[in-house]
GROMACS .gro file of N, CA and C in nm:
model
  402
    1UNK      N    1 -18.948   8.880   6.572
    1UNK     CA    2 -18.895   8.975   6.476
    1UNK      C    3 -18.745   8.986   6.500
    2UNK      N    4 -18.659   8.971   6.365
    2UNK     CA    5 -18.507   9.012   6.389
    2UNK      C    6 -18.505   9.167   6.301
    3UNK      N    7 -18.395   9.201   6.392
    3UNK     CA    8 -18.340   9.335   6.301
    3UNK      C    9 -18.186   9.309   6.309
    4UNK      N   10 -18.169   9.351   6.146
    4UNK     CA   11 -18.013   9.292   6.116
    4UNK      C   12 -17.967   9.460   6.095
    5UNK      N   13 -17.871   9.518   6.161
    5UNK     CA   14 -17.796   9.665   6.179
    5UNK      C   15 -17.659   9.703   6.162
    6UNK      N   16 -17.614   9.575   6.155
    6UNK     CA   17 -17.442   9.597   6.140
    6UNK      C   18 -17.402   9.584   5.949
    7UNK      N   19 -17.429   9.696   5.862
    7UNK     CA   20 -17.402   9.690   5.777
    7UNK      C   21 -17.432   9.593   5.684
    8UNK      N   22 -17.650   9.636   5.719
    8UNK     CA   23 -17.678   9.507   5.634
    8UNK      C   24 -17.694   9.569   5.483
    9UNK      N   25 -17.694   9.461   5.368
    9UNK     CA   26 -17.667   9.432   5.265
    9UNK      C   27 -17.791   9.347   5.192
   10UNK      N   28 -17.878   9.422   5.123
   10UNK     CA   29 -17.969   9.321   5.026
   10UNK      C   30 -17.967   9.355   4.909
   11UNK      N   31 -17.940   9.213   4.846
   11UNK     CA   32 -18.004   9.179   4.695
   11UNK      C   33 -18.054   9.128   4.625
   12UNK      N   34 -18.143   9.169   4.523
   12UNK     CA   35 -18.241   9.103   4.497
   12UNK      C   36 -18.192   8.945   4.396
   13UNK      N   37 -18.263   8.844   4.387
   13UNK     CA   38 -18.210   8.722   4.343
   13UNK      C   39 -18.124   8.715   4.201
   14UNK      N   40 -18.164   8.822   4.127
   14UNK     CA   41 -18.032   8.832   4.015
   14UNK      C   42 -17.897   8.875   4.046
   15UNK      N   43 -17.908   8.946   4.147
   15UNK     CA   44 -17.779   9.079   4.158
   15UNK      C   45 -17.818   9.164   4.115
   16UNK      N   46 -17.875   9.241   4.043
   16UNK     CA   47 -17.854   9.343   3.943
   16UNK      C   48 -17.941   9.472   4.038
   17UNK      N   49 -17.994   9.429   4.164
   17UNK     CA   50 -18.081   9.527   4.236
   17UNK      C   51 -17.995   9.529   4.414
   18UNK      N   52 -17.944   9.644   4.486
   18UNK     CA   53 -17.909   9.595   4.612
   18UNK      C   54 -17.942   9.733   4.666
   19UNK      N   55 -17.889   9.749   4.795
   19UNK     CA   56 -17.887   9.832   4.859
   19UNK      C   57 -17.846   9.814   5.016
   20UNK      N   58 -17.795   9.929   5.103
   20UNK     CA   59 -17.746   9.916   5.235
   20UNK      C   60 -17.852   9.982   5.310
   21UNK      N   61 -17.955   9.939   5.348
   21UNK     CA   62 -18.076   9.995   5.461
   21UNK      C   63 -18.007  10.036   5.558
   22UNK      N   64 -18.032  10.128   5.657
   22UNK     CA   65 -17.965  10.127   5.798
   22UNK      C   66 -18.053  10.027   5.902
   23UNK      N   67 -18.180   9.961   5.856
   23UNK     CA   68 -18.174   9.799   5.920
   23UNK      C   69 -18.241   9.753   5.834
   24UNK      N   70 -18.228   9.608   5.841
   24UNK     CA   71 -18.360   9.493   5.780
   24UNK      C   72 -18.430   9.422   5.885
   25UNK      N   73 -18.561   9.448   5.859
   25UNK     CA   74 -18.633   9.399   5.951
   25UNK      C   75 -18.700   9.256   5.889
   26UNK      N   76 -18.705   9.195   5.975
   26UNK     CA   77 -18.733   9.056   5.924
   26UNK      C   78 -18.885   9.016   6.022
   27UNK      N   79 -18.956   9.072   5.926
   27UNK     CA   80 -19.123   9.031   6.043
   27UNK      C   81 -19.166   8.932   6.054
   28UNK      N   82 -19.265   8.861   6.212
   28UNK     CA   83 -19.311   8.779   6.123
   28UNK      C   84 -19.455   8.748   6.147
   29UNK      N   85 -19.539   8.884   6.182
   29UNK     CA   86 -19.635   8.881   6.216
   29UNK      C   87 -19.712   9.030   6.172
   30UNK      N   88 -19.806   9.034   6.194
   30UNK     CA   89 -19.893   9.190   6.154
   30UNK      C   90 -19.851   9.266   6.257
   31UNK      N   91 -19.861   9.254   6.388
   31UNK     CA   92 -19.842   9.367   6.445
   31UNK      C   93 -19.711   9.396   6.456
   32UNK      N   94 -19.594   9.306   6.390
   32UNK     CA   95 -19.471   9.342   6.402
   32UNK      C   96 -19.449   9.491   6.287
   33UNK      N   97 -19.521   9.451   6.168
   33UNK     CA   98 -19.532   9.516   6.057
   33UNK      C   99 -19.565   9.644   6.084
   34UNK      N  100 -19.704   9.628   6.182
   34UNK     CA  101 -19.784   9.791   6.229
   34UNK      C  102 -19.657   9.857   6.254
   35UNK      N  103 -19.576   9.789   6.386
   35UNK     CA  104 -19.466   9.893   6.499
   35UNK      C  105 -19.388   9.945   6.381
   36UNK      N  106 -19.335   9.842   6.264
   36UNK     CA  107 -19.215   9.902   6.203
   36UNK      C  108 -19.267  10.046   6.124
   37UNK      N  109 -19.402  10.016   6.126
   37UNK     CA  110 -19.437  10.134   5.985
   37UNK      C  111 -19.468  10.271   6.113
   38UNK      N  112 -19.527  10.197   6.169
   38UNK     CA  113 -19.569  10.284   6.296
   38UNK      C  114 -19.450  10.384   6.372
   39UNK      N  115 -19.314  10.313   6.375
   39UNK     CA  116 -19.200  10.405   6.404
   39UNK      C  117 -19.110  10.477   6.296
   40UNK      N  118 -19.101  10.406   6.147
   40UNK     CA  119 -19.075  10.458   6.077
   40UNK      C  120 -19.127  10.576   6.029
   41UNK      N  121 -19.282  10.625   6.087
   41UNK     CA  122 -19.377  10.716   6.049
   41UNK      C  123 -19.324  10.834   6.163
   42UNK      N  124 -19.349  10.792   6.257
   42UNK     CA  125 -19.262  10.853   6.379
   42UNK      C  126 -19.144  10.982   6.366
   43UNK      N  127 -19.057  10.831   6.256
   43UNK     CA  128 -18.942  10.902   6.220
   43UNK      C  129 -18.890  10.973   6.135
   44UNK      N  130 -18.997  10.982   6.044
   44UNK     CA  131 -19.016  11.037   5.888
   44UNK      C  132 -18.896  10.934   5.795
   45UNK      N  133 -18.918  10.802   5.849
   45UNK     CA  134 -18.802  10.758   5.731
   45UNK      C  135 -18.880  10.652   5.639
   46UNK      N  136 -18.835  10.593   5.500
   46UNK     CA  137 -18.892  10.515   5.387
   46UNK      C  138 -18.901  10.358   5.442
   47UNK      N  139 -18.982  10.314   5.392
   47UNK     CA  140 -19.012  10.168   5.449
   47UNK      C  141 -19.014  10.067   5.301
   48UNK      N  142 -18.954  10.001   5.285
   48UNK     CA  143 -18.909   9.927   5.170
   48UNK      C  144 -18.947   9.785   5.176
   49UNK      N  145 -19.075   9.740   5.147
   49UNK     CA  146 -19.121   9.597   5.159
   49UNK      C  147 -19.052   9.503   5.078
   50UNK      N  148 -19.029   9.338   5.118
   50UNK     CA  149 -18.937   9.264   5.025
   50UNK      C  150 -18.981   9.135   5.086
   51UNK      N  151 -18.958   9.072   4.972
   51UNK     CA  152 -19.028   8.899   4.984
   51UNK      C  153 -18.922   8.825   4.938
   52UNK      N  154 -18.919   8.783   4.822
   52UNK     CA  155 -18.862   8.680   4.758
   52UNK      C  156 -18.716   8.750   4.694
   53UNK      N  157 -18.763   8.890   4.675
   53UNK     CA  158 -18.616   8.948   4.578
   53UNK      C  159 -18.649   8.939   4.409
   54UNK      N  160 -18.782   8.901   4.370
   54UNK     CA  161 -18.775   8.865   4.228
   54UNK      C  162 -18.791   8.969   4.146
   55UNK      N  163 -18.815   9.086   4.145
   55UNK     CA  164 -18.847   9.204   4.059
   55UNK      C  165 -18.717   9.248   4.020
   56UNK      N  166 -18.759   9.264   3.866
   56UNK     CA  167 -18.618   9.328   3.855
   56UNK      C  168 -18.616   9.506   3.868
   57UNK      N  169 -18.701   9.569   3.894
   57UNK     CA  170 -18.800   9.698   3.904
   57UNK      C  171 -18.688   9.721   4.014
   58UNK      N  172 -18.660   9.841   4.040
   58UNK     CA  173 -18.588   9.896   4.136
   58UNK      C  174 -18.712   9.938   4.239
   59UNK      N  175 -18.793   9.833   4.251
   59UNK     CA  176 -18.884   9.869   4.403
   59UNK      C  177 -18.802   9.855   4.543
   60UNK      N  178 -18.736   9.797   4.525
   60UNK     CA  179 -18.672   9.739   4.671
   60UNK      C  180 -18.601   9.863   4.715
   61UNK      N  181 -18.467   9.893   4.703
   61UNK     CA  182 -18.345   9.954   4.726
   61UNK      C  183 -18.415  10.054   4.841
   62UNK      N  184 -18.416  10.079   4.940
   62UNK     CA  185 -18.436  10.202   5.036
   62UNK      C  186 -18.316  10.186   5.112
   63UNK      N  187 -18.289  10.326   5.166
   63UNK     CA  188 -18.181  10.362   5.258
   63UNK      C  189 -18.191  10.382   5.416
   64UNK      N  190 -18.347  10.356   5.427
   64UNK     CA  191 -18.371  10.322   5.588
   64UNK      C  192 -18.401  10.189   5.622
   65UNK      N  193 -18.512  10.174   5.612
   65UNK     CA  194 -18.618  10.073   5.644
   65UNK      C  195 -18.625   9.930   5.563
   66UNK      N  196 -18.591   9.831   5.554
   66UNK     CA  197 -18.594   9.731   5.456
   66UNK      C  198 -18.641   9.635   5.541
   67UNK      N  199 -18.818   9.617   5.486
   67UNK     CA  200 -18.862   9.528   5.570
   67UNK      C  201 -18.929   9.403   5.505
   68UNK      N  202 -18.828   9.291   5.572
   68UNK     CA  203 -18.879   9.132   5.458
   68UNK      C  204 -18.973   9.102   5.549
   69UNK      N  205 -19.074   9.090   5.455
   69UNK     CA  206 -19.232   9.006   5.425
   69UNK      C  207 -19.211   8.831   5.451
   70UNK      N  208 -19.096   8.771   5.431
   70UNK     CA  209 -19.082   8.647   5.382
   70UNK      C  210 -19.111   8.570   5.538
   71UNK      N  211 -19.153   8.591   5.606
   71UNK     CA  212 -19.150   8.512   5.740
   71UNK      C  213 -19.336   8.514   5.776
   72UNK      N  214 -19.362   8.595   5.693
   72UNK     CA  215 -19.572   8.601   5.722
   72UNK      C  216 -19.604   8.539   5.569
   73UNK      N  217 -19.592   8.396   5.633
   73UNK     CA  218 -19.605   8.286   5.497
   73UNK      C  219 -19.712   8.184   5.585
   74UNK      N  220 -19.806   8.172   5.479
   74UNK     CA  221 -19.887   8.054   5.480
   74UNK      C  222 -20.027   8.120   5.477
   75UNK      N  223 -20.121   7.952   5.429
   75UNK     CA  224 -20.244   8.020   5.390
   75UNK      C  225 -20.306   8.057   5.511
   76UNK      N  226 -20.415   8.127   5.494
   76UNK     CA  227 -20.504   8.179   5.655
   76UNK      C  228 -20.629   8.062   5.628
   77UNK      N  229 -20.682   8.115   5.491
   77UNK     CA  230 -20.819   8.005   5.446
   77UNK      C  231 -20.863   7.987   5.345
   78UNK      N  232 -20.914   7.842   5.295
   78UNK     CA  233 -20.926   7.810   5.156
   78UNK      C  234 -21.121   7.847   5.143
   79UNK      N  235 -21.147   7.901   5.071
   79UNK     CA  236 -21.322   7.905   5.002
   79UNK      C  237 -21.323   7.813   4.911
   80UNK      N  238 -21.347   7.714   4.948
   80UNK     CA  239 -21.377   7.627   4.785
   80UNK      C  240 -21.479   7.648   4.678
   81UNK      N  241 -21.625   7.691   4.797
   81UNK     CA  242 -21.751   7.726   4.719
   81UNK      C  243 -21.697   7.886   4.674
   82UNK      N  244 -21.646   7.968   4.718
   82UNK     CA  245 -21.577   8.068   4.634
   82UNK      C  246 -21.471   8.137   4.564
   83UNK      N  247 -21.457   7.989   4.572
   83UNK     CA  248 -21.301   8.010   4.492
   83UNK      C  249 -21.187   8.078   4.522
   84UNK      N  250 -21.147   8.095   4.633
   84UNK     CA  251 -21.119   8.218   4.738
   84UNK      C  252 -21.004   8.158   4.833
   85UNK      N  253 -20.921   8.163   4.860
   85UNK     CA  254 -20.777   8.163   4.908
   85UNK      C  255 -20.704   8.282   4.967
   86UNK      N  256 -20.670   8.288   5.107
   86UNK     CA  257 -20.616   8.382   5.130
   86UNK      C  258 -20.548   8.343   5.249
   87UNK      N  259 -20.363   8.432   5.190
   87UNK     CA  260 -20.258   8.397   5.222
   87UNK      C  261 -20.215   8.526   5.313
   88UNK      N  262 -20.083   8.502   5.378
   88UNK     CA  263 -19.982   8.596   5.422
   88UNK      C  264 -19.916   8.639   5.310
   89UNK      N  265 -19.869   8.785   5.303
   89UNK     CA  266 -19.799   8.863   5.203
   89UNK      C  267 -19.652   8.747   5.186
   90UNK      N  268 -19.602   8.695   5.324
   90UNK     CA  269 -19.478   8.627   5.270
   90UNK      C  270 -19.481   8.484   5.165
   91UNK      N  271 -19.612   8.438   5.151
   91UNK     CA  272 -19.633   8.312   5.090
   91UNK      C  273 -19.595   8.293   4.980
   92UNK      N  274 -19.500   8.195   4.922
   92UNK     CA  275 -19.511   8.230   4.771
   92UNK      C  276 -19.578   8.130   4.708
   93UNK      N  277 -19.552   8.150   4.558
   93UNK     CA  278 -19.638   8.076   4.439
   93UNK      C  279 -19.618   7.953   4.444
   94UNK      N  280 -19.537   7.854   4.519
   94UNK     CA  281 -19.465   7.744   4.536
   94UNK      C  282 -19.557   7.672   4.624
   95UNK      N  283 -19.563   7.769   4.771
   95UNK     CA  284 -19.650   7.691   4.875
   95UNK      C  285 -19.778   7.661   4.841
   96UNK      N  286 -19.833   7.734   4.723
   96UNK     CA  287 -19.999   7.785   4.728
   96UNK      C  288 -20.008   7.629   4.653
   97UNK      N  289 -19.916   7.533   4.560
   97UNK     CA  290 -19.952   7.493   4.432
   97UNK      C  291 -20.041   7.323   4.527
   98UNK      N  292 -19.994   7.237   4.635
   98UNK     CA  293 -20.015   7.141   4.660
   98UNK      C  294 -20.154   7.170   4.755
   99UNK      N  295 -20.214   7.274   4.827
   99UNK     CA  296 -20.273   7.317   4.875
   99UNK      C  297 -20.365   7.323   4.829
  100UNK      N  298 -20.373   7.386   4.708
  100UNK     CA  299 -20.459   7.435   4.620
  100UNK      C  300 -20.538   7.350   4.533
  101UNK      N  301 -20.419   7.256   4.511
  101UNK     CA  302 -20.471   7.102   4.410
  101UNK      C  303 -20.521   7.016   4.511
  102UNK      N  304 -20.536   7.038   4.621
  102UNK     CA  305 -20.624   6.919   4.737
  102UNK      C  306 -20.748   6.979   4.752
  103UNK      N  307 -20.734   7.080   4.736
  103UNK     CA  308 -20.894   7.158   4.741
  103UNK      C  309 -20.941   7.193   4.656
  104UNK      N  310 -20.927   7.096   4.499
  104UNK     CA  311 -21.004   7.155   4.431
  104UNK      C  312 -20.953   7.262   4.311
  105UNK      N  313 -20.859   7.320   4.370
  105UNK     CA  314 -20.855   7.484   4.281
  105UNK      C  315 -20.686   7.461   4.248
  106UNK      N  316 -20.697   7.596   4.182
  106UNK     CA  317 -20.550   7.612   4.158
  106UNK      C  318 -20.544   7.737   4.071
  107UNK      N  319 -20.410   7.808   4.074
  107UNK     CA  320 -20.429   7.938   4.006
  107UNK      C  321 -20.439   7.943   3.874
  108UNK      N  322 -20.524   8.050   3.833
  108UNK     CA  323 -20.536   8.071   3.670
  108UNK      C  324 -20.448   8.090   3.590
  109UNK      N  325 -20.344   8.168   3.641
  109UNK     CA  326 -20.231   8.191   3.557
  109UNK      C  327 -20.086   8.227   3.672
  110UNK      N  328 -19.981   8.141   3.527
  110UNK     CA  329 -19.893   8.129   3.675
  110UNK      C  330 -19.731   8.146   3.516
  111UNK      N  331 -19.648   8.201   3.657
  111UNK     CA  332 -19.522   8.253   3.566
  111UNK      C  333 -19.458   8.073   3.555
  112UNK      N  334 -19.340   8.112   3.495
  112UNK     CA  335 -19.251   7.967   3.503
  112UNK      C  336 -19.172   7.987   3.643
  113UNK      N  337 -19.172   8.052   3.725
  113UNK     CA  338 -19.099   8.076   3.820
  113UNK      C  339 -19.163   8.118   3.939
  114UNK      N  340 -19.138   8.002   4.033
  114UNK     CA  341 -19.291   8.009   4.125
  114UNK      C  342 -19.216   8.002   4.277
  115UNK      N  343 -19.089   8.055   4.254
  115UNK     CA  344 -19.045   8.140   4.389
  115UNK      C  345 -19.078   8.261   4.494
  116UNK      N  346 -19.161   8.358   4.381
  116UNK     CA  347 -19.170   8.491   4.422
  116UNK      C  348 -19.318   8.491   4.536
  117UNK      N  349 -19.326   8.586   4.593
  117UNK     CA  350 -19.414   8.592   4.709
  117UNK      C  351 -19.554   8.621   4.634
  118UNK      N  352 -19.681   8.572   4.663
  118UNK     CA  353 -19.825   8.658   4.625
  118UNK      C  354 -19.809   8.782   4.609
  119UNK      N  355 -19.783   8.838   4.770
  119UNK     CA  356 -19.763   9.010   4.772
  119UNK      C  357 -19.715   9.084   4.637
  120UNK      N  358 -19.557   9.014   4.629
  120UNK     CA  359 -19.472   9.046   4.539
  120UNK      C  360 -19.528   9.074   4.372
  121UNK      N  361 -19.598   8.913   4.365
  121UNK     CA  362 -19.685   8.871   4.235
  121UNK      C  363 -19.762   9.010   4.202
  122UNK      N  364 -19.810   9.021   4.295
  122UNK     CA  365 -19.941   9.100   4.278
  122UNK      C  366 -19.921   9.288   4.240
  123UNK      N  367 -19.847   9.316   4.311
  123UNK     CA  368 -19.793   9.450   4.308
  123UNK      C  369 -19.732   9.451   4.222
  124UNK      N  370 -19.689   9.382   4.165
  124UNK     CA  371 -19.526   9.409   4.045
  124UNK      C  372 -19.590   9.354   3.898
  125UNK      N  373 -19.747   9.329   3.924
  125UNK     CA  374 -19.854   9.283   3.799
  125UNK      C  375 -19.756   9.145   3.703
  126UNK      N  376 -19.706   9.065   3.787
  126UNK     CA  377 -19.633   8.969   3.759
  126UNK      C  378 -19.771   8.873   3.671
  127UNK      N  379 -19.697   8.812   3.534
  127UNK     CA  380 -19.814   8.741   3.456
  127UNK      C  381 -19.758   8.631   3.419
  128UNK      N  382 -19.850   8.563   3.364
  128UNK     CA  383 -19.814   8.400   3.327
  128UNK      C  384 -19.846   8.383   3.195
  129UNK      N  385 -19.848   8.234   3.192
  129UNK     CA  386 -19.941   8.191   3.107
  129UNK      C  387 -20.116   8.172   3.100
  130UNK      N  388 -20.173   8.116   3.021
  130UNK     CA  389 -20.316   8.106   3.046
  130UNK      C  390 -20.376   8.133   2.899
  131UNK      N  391 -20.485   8.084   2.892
  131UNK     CA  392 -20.604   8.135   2.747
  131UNK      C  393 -20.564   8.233   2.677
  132UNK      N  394 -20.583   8.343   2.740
  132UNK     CA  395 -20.537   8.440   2.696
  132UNK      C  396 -20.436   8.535   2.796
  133UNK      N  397 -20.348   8.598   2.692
  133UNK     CA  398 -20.293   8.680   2.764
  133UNK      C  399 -20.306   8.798   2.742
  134UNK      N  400 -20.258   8.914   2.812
  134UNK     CA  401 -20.288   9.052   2.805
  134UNK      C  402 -20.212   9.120   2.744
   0.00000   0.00000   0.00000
């Protein structure tokens, strides 16, 4: 785990989203994740999860805690008989695609822009294409 403290600075991949945390934590494991939430709880301060930077949603911006996801990347295990894949929050839509096509599967619906993290995907109800859409 790094923590960056000397007047760190994030923004999200357009520009149009930033903010000055008083640190960024850069995890790269679960129990690194527990301690940060675990002392931030401690401390009564906001904990600001971040992957890729792709939302344009002002989710990110916190003034304590800014903790990137992007280092707990890769799959854990593929289900083929259940269709079933499961990744680290840092993984994105990019890593999943060659993986996925060796085993068989591949996602149902996918944006044109296949930078952003699962986590990210998922929380921010990020959509694609596909049959139908919603």
């Amino acid at each position: 785990m790094s923590v960056t403290t000397k007047s760190p600075t994030w923004t999200n991949w357009a520009g149009t989203k930033n903010c000055q945390p008083e640190v960024i934590v850069h995890a790269t494991s679960v129990d690194q994740v527990s301690e940060v939430v675990a002392d931030a709880t401690r401390r009564g301060v906001t904990v600001g999860p971040v992957g890729s930077g792709h939302s344009s949603a002002p989710l990110v911006p916190v003034n304590d805690v800014l903790l990137d996801v992007s280092g707990l990347s890769g799959i854990s295990a593929i289900d083929v008989e259940a269709r079933r894949v499961t990744v680290r929050a840092g993984t994105t839509i990019a890593a999943l695609g060659e993986p996925l096509w060796n085993a068989g599967l591949a996602l149902s619906k996918q944006g044109a822009i296949d930078s952003p993290t699962i986590a990210g995907a998922i929380s921010t109800s990020t959509h694609g294409s596909g049959l139908a859409l919603p």
